PDB file of C-alpha atoms in Angstrom:
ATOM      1  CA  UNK A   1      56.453 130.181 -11.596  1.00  0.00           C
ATOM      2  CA  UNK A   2      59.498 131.312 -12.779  1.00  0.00           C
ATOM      3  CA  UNK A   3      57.985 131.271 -16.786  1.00  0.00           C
ATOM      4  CA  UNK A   4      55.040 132.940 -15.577  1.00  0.00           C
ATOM      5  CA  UNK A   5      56.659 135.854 -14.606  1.00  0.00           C
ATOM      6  CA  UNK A   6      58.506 136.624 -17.326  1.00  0.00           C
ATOM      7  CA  UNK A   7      55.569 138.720 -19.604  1.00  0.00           C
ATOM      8  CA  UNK A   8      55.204 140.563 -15.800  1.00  0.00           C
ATOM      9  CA  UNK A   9      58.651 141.902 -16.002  1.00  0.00           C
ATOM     10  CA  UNK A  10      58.593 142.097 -19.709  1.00  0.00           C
ATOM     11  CA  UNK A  11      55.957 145.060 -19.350  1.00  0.00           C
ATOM     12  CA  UNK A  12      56.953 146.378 -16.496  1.00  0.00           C
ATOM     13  CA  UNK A  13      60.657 146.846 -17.863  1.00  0.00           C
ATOM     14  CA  UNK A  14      58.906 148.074 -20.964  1.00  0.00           C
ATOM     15  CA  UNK A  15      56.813 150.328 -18.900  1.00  0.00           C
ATOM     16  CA  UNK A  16      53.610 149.021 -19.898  1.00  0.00           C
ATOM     17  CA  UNK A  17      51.634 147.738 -16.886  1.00  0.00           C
ATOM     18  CA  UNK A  18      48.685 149.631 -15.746  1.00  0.00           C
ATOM     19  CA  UNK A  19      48.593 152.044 -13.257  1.00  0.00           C
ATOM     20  CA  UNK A  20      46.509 149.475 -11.116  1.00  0.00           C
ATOM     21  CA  UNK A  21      48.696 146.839 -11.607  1.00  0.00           C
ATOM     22  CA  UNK A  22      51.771 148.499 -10.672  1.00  0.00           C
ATOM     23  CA  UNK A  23      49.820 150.001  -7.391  1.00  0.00           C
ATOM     24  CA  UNK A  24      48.644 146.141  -6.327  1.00  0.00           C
ATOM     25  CA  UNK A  25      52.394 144.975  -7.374  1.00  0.00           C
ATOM     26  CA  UNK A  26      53.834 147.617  -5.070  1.00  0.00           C
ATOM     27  CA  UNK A  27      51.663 147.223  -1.880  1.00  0.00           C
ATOM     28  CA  UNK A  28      52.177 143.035  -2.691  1.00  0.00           C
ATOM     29  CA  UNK A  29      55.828 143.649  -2.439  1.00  0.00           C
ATOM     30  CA  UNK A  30      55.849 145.910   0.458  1.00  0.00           C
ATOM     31  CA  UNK A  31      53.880 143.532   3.032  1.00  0.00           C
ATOM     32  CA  UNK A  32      55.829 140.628   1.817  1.00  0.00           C
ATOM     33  CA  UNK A  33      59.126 142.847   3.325  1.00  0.00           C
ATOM     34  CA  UNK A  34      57.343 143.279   6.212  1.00  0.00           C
ATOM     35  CA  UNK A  35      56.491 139.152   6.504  1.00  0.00           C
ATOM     36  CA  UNK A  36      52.497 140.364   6.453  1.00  0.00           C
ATOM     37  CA  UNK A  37      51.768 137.271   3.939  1.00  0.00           C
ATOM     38  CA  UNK A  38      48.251 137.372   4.608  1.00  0.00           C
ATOM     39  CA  UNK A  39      47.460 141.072   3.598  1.00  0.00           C
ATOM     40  CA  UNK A  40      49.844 140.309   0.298  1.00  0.00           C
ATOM     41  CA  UNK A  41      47.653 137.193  -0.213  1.00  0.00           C
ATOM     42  CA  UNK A  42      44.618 139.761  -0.068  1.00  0.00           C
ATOM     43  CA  UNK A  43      45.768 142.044  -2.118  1.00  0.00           C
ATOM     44  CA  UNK A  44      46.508 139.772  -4.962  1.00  0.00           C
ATOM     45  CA  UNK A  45      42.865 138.174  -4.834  1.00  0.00           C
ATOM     46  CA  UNK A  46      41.708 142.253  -4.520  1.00  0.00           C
ATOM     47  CA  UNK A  47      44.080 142.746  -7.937  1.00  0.00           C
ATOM     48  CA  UNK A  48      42.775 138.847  -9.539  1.00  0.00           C
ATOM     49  CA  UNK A  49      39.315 139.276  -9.077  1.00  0.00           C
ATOM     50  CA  UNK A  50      38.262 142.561  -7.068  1.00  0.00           C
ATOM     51  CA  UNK A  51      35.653 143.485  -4.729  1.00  0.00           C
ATOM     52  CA  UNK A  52      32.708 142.240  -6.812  1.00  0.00           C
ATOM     53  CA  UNK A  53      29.992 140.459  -5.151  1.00  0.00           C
ATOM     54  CA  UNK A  54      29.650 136.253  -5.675  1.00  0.00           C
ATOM     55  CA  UNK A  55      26.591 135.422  -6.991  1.00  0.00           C
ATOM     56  CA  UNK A  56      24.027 133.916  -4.529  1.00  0.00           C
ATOM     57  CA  UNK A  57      24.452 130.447  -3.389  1.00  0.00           C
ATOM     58  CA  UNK A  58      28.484 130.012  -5.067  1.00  0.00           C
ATOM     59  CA  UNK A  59      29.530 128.935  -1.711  1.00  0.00           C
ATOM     60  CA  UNK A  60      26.506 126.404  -0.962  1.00  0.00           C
ATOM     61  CA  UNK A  61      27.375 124.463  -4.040  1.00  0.00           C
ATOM     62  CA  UNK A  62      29.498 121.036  -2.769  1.00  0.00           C
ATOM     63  CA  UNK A  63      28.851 117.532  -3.885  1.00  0.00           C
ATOM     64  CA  UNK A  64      26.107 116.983  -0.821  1.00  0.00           C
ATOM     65  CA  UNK A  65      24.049 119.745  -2.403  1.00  0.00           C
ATOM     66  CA  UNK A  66      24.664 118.758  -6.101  1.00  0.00           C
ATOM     67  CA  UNK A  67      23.682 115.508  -5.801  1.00  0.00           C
ATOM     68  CA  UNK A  68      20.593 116.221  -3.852  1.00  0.00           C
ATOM     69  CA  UNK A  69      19.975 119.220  -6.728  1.00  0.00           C
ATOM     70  CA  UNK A  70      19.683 115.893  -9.439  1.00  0.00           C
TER      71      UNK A  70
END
């Protein structure tokens, strides 16, 4: 974990993060003070992936319905 973080506070030293980042980063670090691991946890899926919709029938797919699919 510890290597993966370094290009984070690389940039962010540097000041080159974006704006979004640094807003997710800051409400991340903020409910992890306050022990609200959850919302953090949200928050970083919000920041990794957003709000965008799943496509239809992502969380159907399991190896009952694959197999039946062949």
């Amino acid at each position: 974990s510890k290597q993966y973080l370094r290009p984070f506070f690389a940039k962010a030293r540097a000041g080159k993060l974006p704006p979004d980042v640094v807003k997710f980063s800051a409400q991340m670090a903020a409910l992890c003070l306050d022990r609200k691991y959850r919302q953090a946890g949200d928050v970083y899926v919000t920041m990794a992936i957003g709000n965008a919709a799943w496509p239809l029938g992502v969380t159907q797919i399991g190896l009952h319905e694959r197999a039946a699919r062949e």
